[in-house]
């Protein structure tokens, strides 16, 4: 799965600005109930949102919101400046996830760490972490559809800025890949071509898909940024059970960070869902976990028994971003739609839960000062 944010958020503001939604489809759902959308159409729609996300990152980088020299190397569409409203949303999401990841890596820095990014798409986090923590033992895994992993590997093969992070070999085939390769394995970076639904309900121990170099013994952070939201709640639960029981069993410390929309039942949420359905984008899990309290509860249900927190991105902007940084961001471009921005940020959340698996309390220590939002 891909898409780091709901695509084409400009449609959410169409009615407020007097303009019509821009989608061309005719779906009437949003929670996965359209009678006109089959599974193939839905999967393709989800895959295609990855370049929307890549374009949003490039827009933020070019305007100075984010420092990411790798974003443009994965974008296949011409760079288009996003609305200030959308740039601010992308900035807050990226900054929030970066903060949680950084605190994880900096806690017991001498110990190896593992990160698993679900539906990674064109995400650049591995390459940015290599720059920020060149001497830290981090094993990074990405899981995505084969079509997306093939495109990512092709981009890495083309750009020295990327492949030199992985090998000393030179072009034309620095990673020594077969044509149209979809997977890559190394001691530090692994790309797995896999539909996550294949991990739901394994029938036996032998039927579990092998993820090469995934270490069941080292502290692991699982990331899902607009990924699991596209699946049914029961499927998500089964996938995470496979990770927590089979791939990263107790007592190994493990955590999950989710970035997803919330509040589907108010006017803004209903408009969001309706507009997305016109593009065959459906969010089944949103109906099951509509508020922050539901997000915390689901994390505990998955087995993250040592902590479960959640905050919407409005709260994150207010409380997590230092005042000096707020001033810097505010000076990057004029933002008139303050009311719309607040509504948008309140409809997205970051939730994080963890199982420490022992007395050391790695994740409890790492995220002790990261504020929860006591509402919902």
Coordinates of C-alpha atoms in Angstrom, one line a residue:
X1 CA 0.0 0.0 0.0
X2 CA 1.1 3.6 -0.6
X3 CA 0.0 7.2 -0.2
X4 CA 1.4 9.2 2.7
X5 CA -1.7 11.4 2.7
X6 CA -5.1 11.4 1.2
X7 CA -4.6 12.4 -2.4
X8 CA -5.7 15.7 -4.0
X9 CA -6.9 17.3 -0.8
X10 CA -7.9 20.3 -2.8
X11 CA -11.2 18.5 -3.5
X12 CA -12.0 18.7 0.2
X13 CA -12.2 22.5 0.0
X14 CA -14.1 22.6 -3.3
X15 CA -17.6 23.2 -1.8
X16 CA -16.3 25.7 0.7
X17 CA -14.7 27.7 -2.1
X18 CA -17.6 27.4 -4.4
X19 CA -15.9 24.9 -6.7
X20 CA -17.0 21.4 -7.6
X21 CA -15.2 18.2 -6.6
X22 CA -12.6 17.3 -9.3
X23 CA -12.9 13.5 -9.2
X24 CA -14.2 11.7 -12.2
X25 CA -15.5 8.5 -10.7
X26 CA -19.0 7.7 -9.5
X27 CA -18.5 5.8 -6.3
X28 CA -20.9 6.6 -3.5
X29 CA -19.1 5.1 -0.5
X30 CA -15.8 5.9 1.0
X31 CA -15.9 3.1 3.6
X32 CA -15.4 0.4 0.9
X33 CA -19.0 -0.2 -0.1
X34 CA -19.1 0.9 -3.7
X35 CA -20.8 -1.5 -6.1
X36 CA -18.9 -0.2 -9.1
X37 CA -15.4 -0.6 -7.8
X38 CA -13.8 -4.0 -7.9
X39 CA -10.6 -5.0 -6.0
X40 CA -8.3 -4.4 -9.0
X41 CA -9.6 -0.9 -9.6
X42 CA -9.3 0.0 -5.9
X43 CA -5.7 -1.4 -5.7
X44 CA -4.7 0.6 -8.7
X45 CA -6.2 3.7 -7.3
X46 CA -4.2 3.2 -4.0
X47 CA -1.0 2.5 -5.9
X48 CA -1.4 5.7 -8.0
X49 CA -1.6 7.9 -4.9
X50 CA 2.1 7.4 -4.2
X51 CA 3.1 9.9 -6.8
X52 CA 0.6 12.4 -5.3
X53 CA 2.5 12.0 -2.1
X54 CA 5.9 12.3 -3.8
X55 CA 4.8 15.6 -5.4
X56 CA 3.7 16.9 -2.1
X57 CA 7.1 16.2 -0.6
X58 CA 8.9 17.9 -3.5
X59 CA 6.7 21.0 -3.1
X60 CA 7.6 21.2 0.5
X61 CA 11.3 20.7 -0.2
X62 CA 11.4 23.4 -2.9
X63 CA 9.7 25.9 -0.7
X64 CA 12.0 25.2 2.3
X65 CA 9.5 23.4 4.6
X66 CA 11.6 20.2 4.6
X67 CA 15.2 19.3 4.1
X68 CA 15.1 16.2 1.8
X69 CA 17.5 16.1 -1.1
X70 CA 16.2 12.7 -2.2
X71 CA 12.5 13.6 -2.7
X72 CA 12.8 14.8 -6.3
X73 CA 14.7 11.7 -7.3
X74 CA 11.7 9.5 -6.8
X75 CA 9.0 11.8 -8.3
X76 CA 8.0 11.0 -11.8
X77 CA 5.5 13.8 -12.3
X78 CA 6.5 17.4 -13.1
X79 CA 7.0 19.4 -9.9
X80 CA 3.8 21.4 -9.1
X81 CA 3.6 23.9 -6.2
X82 CA 0.9 22.7 -3.8
X83 CA -1.5 25.0 -2.0
X84 CA 0.0 26.5 1.2
X85 CA -2.6 24.6 3.2
X86 CA -1.4 21.3 1.8
X87 CA 2.3 22.2 2.2
X88 CA 1.6 22.9 5.9
X89 CA -0.2 19.6 6.3
X90 CA 2.7 17.6 4.7
X91 CA 5.2 19.4 6.9
X92 CA 3.4 18.6 10.1
X93 CA 3.0 14.9 9.2
X94 CA 6.6 14.5 8.2
X95 CA 7.9 16.3 11.3
X96 CA 5.7 14.3 13.6
X97 CA 6.9 10.9 12.3
X98 CA 10.5 12.1 12.2
X99 CA 10.3 13.1 15.8
X100 CA 9.1 9.7 16.9
X101 CA 11.6 7.9 14.8
X102 CA 14.5 10.1 16.0
X103 CA 13.6 9.5 19.6
X104 CA 13.6 5.8 19.0
X105 CA 17.0 5.8 17.4
X106 CA 18.6 8.0 20.0
X107 CA 17.4 5.9 22.9
X108 CA 20.2 3.3 23.7
X109 CA 22.0 4.4 20.6
X110 CA 24.6 1.7 21.0
X111 CA 21.9 -1.0 20.4
X112 CA 20.9 -2.1 16.9
X113 CA 17.4 -0.9 15.8
X114 CA 15.0 -2.1 13.1
X115 CA 12.4 -0.2 11.2
X116 CA 9.7 -1.7 9.0
X117 CA 7.8 0.7 6.7
X118 CA 4.5 -0.6 5.4
X119 CA 3.5 0.7 2.0
X120 CA 6.7 2.7 1.8
X121 CA 6.3 3.8 -1.8
X122 CA 8.6 6.6 -2.7
X123 CA 9.4 7.4 0.9
X124 CA 12.9 8.7 1.5
X125 CA 13.3 8.0 5.2
X126 CA 16.0 5.4 4.9
X127 CA 18.3 7.7 2.9
X128 CA 17.7 10.6 5.3
X129 CA 18.4 8.4 8.3
X130 CA 21.7 7.3 6.7
X131 CA 22.7 11.0 6.6
X132 CA 21.6 11.7 10.1
X133 CA 22.9 8.6 11.8
X134 CA 25.8 7.3 9.7
X135 CA 27.3 5.2 12.5
X136 CA 24.1 3.8 14.0
X137 CA 23.2 0.2 13.4
X138 CA 19.8 0.5 11.7
X139 CA 18.2 -2.3 9.6
X140 CA 15.5 -0.8 7.4
X141 CA 12.7 -2.7 5.7
X142 CA 10.1 -1.5 3.2
X143 CA 7.1 -3.5 2.1
X144 CA 5.0 -2.6 -0.9
X145 CA 3.2 -3.8 -4.0
X146 CA 5.7 -5.2 -6.6
X147 CA 4.8 -2.5 -9.1
X148 CA 5.9 0.2 -6.6
X149 CA 9.0 -1.6 -5.4
X150 CA 10.1 -2.1 -9.1
X151 CA 9.8 1.6 -9.7
X152 CA 11.7 2.5 -6.6
X153 CA 14.5 0.2 -7.4
X154 CA 14.7 1.6 -10.9
X155 CA 15.0 5.1 -9.4
X156 CA 17.7 4.0 -7.0
X157 CA 19.7 2.4 -9.9
X158 CA 19.5 5.7 -11.9
X159 CA 20.7 8.1 -9.3
X160 CA 24.2 8.1 -7.7
X161 CA 22.9 10.1 -4.8
X162 CA 20.8 7.0 -3.9
X163 CA 22.8 3.9 -4.9
X164 CA 26.0 5.2 -3.3
X165 CA 24.3 4.9 0.0
X166 CA 24.0 1.1 -0.7
X167 CA 27.0 0.1 -2.7
X168 CA 30.4 1.2 -4.0
X169 CA 29.7 -0.3 -7.4
X170 CA 29.1 2.1 -10.4
X171 CA 26.4 2.4 -13.0
X172 CA 24.8 0.9 -15.1
X173 CA 23.8 -1.8 -12.6
X174 CA 25.2 -0.8 -9.2
X175 CA 22.9 -3.0 -7.2
X176 CA 23.5 -6.0 -9.4
X177 CA 19.8 -6.5 -10.0
X178 CA 18.0 -8.5 -12.7
X179 CA 15.9 -6.5 -15.2
X180 CA 12.6 -5.4 -13.6
X181 CA 13.7 -6.5 -10.2
X182 CA 11.1 -6.0 -7.4
X183 CA 13.2 -6.9 -4.3
X184 CA 16.5 -6.0 -2.8
X185 CA 18.3 -7.4 0.3
X186 CA 21.2 -6.2 2.2
X187 CA 22.4 -5.9 5.8
X188 CA 21.0 -2.4 6.2
X189 CA 18.3 -1.9 3.6
X190 CA 15.6 -4.3 2.3
X191 CA 12.8 -3.9 -0.1
X192 CA 10.1 -6.6 0.0
X193 CA 7.6 -6.9 -2.9
X194 CA 4.5 -8.0 -1.1
X195 CA 0.8 -7.4 -0.9
X196 CA 0.3 -7.0 2.9
X197 CA -2.9 -9.0 2.7
X198 CA -0.8 -12.1 2.1
X199 CA 0.2 -11.8 5.8
X200 CA -3.3 -12.0 7.1
X201 CA -4.5 -15.3 8.6
X202 CA -1.5 -17.6 7.8
X203 CA -2.8 -21.2 7.8
X204 CA 0.4 -22.7 9.2
X205 CA 3.9 -21.9 10.3
X206 CA 5.3 -23.0 6.9
X207 CA 2.9 -20.7 5.1
X208 CA 4.3 -17.4 6.6
X209 CA 6.0 -15.3 3.9
X210 CA 9.7 -15.0 4.6
X211 CA 11.0 -11.4 4.9
X212 CA 14.8 -11.8 4.4
X213 CA 17.0 -10.1 7.0
X214 CA 14.0 -9.2 9.3
X215 CA 15.6 -9.8 12.8
X216 CA 13.1 -11.1 15.4
X217 CA 15.4 -10.2 18.3
X218 CA 16.1 -6.5 18.0
X219 CA 13.8 -3.5 18.9
X220 CA 11.6 -2.8 16.0
X221 CA 9.5 0.2 14.9
X222 CA 6.7 -0.4 12.4
X223 CA 5.5 2.6 10.4
X224 CA 2.1 2.8 8.6
X225 CA 1.6 6.2 7.0
X226 CA -1.7 6.1 5.1
X227 CA -1.3 2.3 4.5
X228 CA -3.3 0.1 6.7
X229 CA -6.3 2.5 6.4
X230 CA -7.1 1.0 3.0
X231 CA -7.8 -2.4 4.5
X232 CA -10.6 -3.9 6.5
X233 CA -10.2 -3.7 10.2
X234 CA -10.1 -7.4 10.7
X235 CA -7.4 -7.8 8.0
X236 CA -5.3 -5.1 9.7
X237 CA -5.6 -6.9 13.0
X238 CA -4.5 -10.2 11.4
X239 CA -1.5 -8.6 9.6
X240 CA -0.3 -7.0 12.9
X241 CA -0.8 -10.3 14.7
X242 CA 1.5 -11.9 12.2
X243 CA 4.1 -9.3 12.9
X244 CA 3.8 -9.3 16.7
X245 CA 3.5 -13.1 17.1
X246 CA 5.5 -14.5 14.2
X247 CA 8.0 -12.0 12.9
X248 CA 8.8 -10.0 16.1
X249 CA 7.6 -12.2 18.9
X250 CA 7.8 -11.3 22.6
X251 CA 9.9 -10.4 24.5
X252 CA 11.4 -8.3 21.6
X253 CA 10.4 -4.7 22.0
X254 CA 8.1 -3.6 19.1
X255 CA 6.0 -0.5 18.4
X256 CA 3.6 0.8 15.7
X257 CA 3.2 4.4 14.5
X258 CA 0.1 5.2 12.5
X259 CA -0.7 8.3 10.5
X260 CA -4.3 8.2 9.4
X261 CA -7.4 10.4 9.0
X262 CA -10.0 10.6 11.8
X263 CA -13.5 12.1 12.4
X264 CA -15.3 10.8 9.3
X265 CA -18.8 11.6 10.6
X266 CA -18.8 15.4 10.7
X267 CA -19.4 17.6 7.6
X268 CA -15.8 17.9 6.7
X269 CA -15.2 14.2 7.2
X270 CA -18.2 13.2 5.1
X271 CA -17.1 15.5 2.3
X272 CA -13.6 14.0 2.4
X273 CA -14.9 10.5 2.1
X274 CA -17.3 11.4 -0.7
X275 CA -14.6 13.1 -2.7
X276 CA -12.2 10.3 -2.3
X277 CA -14.8 7.7 -3.4
X278 CA -15.0 9.5 -6.8
X279 CA -11.4 8.4 -7.3
X280 CA -12.1 4.8 -6.1
X281 CA -10.2 5.5 -2.8
X282 CA -11.9 3.8 0.1
X283 CA -10.9 3.8 3.8
X284 CA -12.5 0.9 5.5
X285 CA -10.6 1.2 8.8
X286 CA -11.6 4.8 9.3
X287 CA -15.2 3.7 10.1
X288 CA -13.9 1.3 12.8
X289 CA -11.6 3.8 14.5
X290 CA -13.1 7.3 14.0
X291 CA -11.7 9.2 17.0
X292 CA -8.5 9.4 19.0
X293 CA -9.8 7.2 21.8
X294 CA -10.6 4.5 19.2
X295 CA -7.1 4.8 17.9
X296 CA -5.6 4.2 21.4
X297 CA -7.9 1.3 22.0
X298 CA -7.0 -0.4 18.8
X299 CA -3.3 -0.2 19.7
X300 CA -4.0 -2.0 23.0
X301 CA -6.0 -4.6 21.2
X302 CA -3.2 -5.3 18.8
X303 CA -0.9 -6.1 21.8
X304 CA 0.8 -2.8 22.5
X305 CA 0.3 -3.2 26.2
X306 CA 3.0 -0.9 27.6
X307 CA 1.7 2.3 26.0
X308 CA -0.8 3.8 23.5
X309 CA -1.0 7.5 22.7
X310 CA -2.6 9.6 20.0
X311 CA -2.8 13.2 18.9
X312 CA -4.4 15.0 15.9
X313 CA -2.0 17.0 13.7
X314 CA -3.5 20.3 14.9
X315 CA -2.3 19.5 18.4
X316 CA 1.0 18.3 17.1
X317 CA 1.5 21.6 15.3
X318 CA 0.6 23.5 18.5
X319 CA 2.6 21.4 21.0
X320 CA 5.4 19.5 19.3
X321 CA 6.8 22.2 17.0
X322 CA 9.0 24.8 18.8
X323 CA 7.9 28.4 18.5
X324 CA 11.0 29.4 16.6
X325 CA 10.3 26.7 14.0
X326 CA 6.7 27.8 13.8
X327 CA 7.9 31.3 12.9
X328 CA 10.2 30.0 10.3
X329 CA 7.5 27.9 8.6
X330 CA 5.0 30.8 8.8
X331 CA 7.4 33.0 6.9
X332 CA 7.8 30.6 3.9
X333 CA 4.6 31.5 2.2
X334 CA 1.3 33.4 2.8
X335 CA -1.4 31.2 4.3
X336 CA -4.8 32.8 4.3
X337 CA -6.9 29.7 4.9
X338 CA -6.3 29.4 8.6
X339 CA -9.8 28.1 9.4
X340 CA -9.5 25.4 6.6
X341 CA -6.0 24.5 7.9
X342 CA -7.3 24.0 11.4
X343 CA -10.1 21.8 10.1
X344 CA -7.7 19.8 7.9
X345 CA -5.2 19.2 10.7
X346 CA -7.9 18.1 13.1
X347 CA -9.0 15.4 10.7
X348 CA -5.6 13.6 10.7
X349 CA -3.9 11.9 13.6
X350 CA -0.7 10.2 14.6
X351 CA -1.1 7.2 17.0
X352 CA 1.8 5.3 18.6
X353 CA 1.7 2.2 20.7
X354 CA 4.4 -0.1 22.0
X355 CA 5.3 -3.4 23.8
X356 CA 8.6 -3.0 25.7
X357 CA 9.0 -6.7 26.3
X358 CA 11.2 -6.3 29.4
X359 CA 12.4 -4.1 32.3
X360 CA 14.5 -1.8 30.2
X361 CA 11.4 0.0 28.8
X362 CA 13.1 1.2 25.6
X363 CA 10.0 2.7 24.0
X364 CA 8.6 4.0 27.3
X365 CA 11.9 5.9 27.7
X366 CA 12.1 7.0 24.1
X367 CA 8.6 8.6 24.0
X368 CA 8.2 9.6 27.7
X369 CA 8.1 13.3 26.8
X370 CA 6.0 13.0 23.7
X371 CA 2.6 14.5 24.6
X372 CA -0.6 12.6 24.3
X373 CA -3.9 14.4 23.6
X374 CA -6.4 13.6 26.3
X375 CA -9.6 13.8 24.3
X376 CA -11.8 11.4 22.5

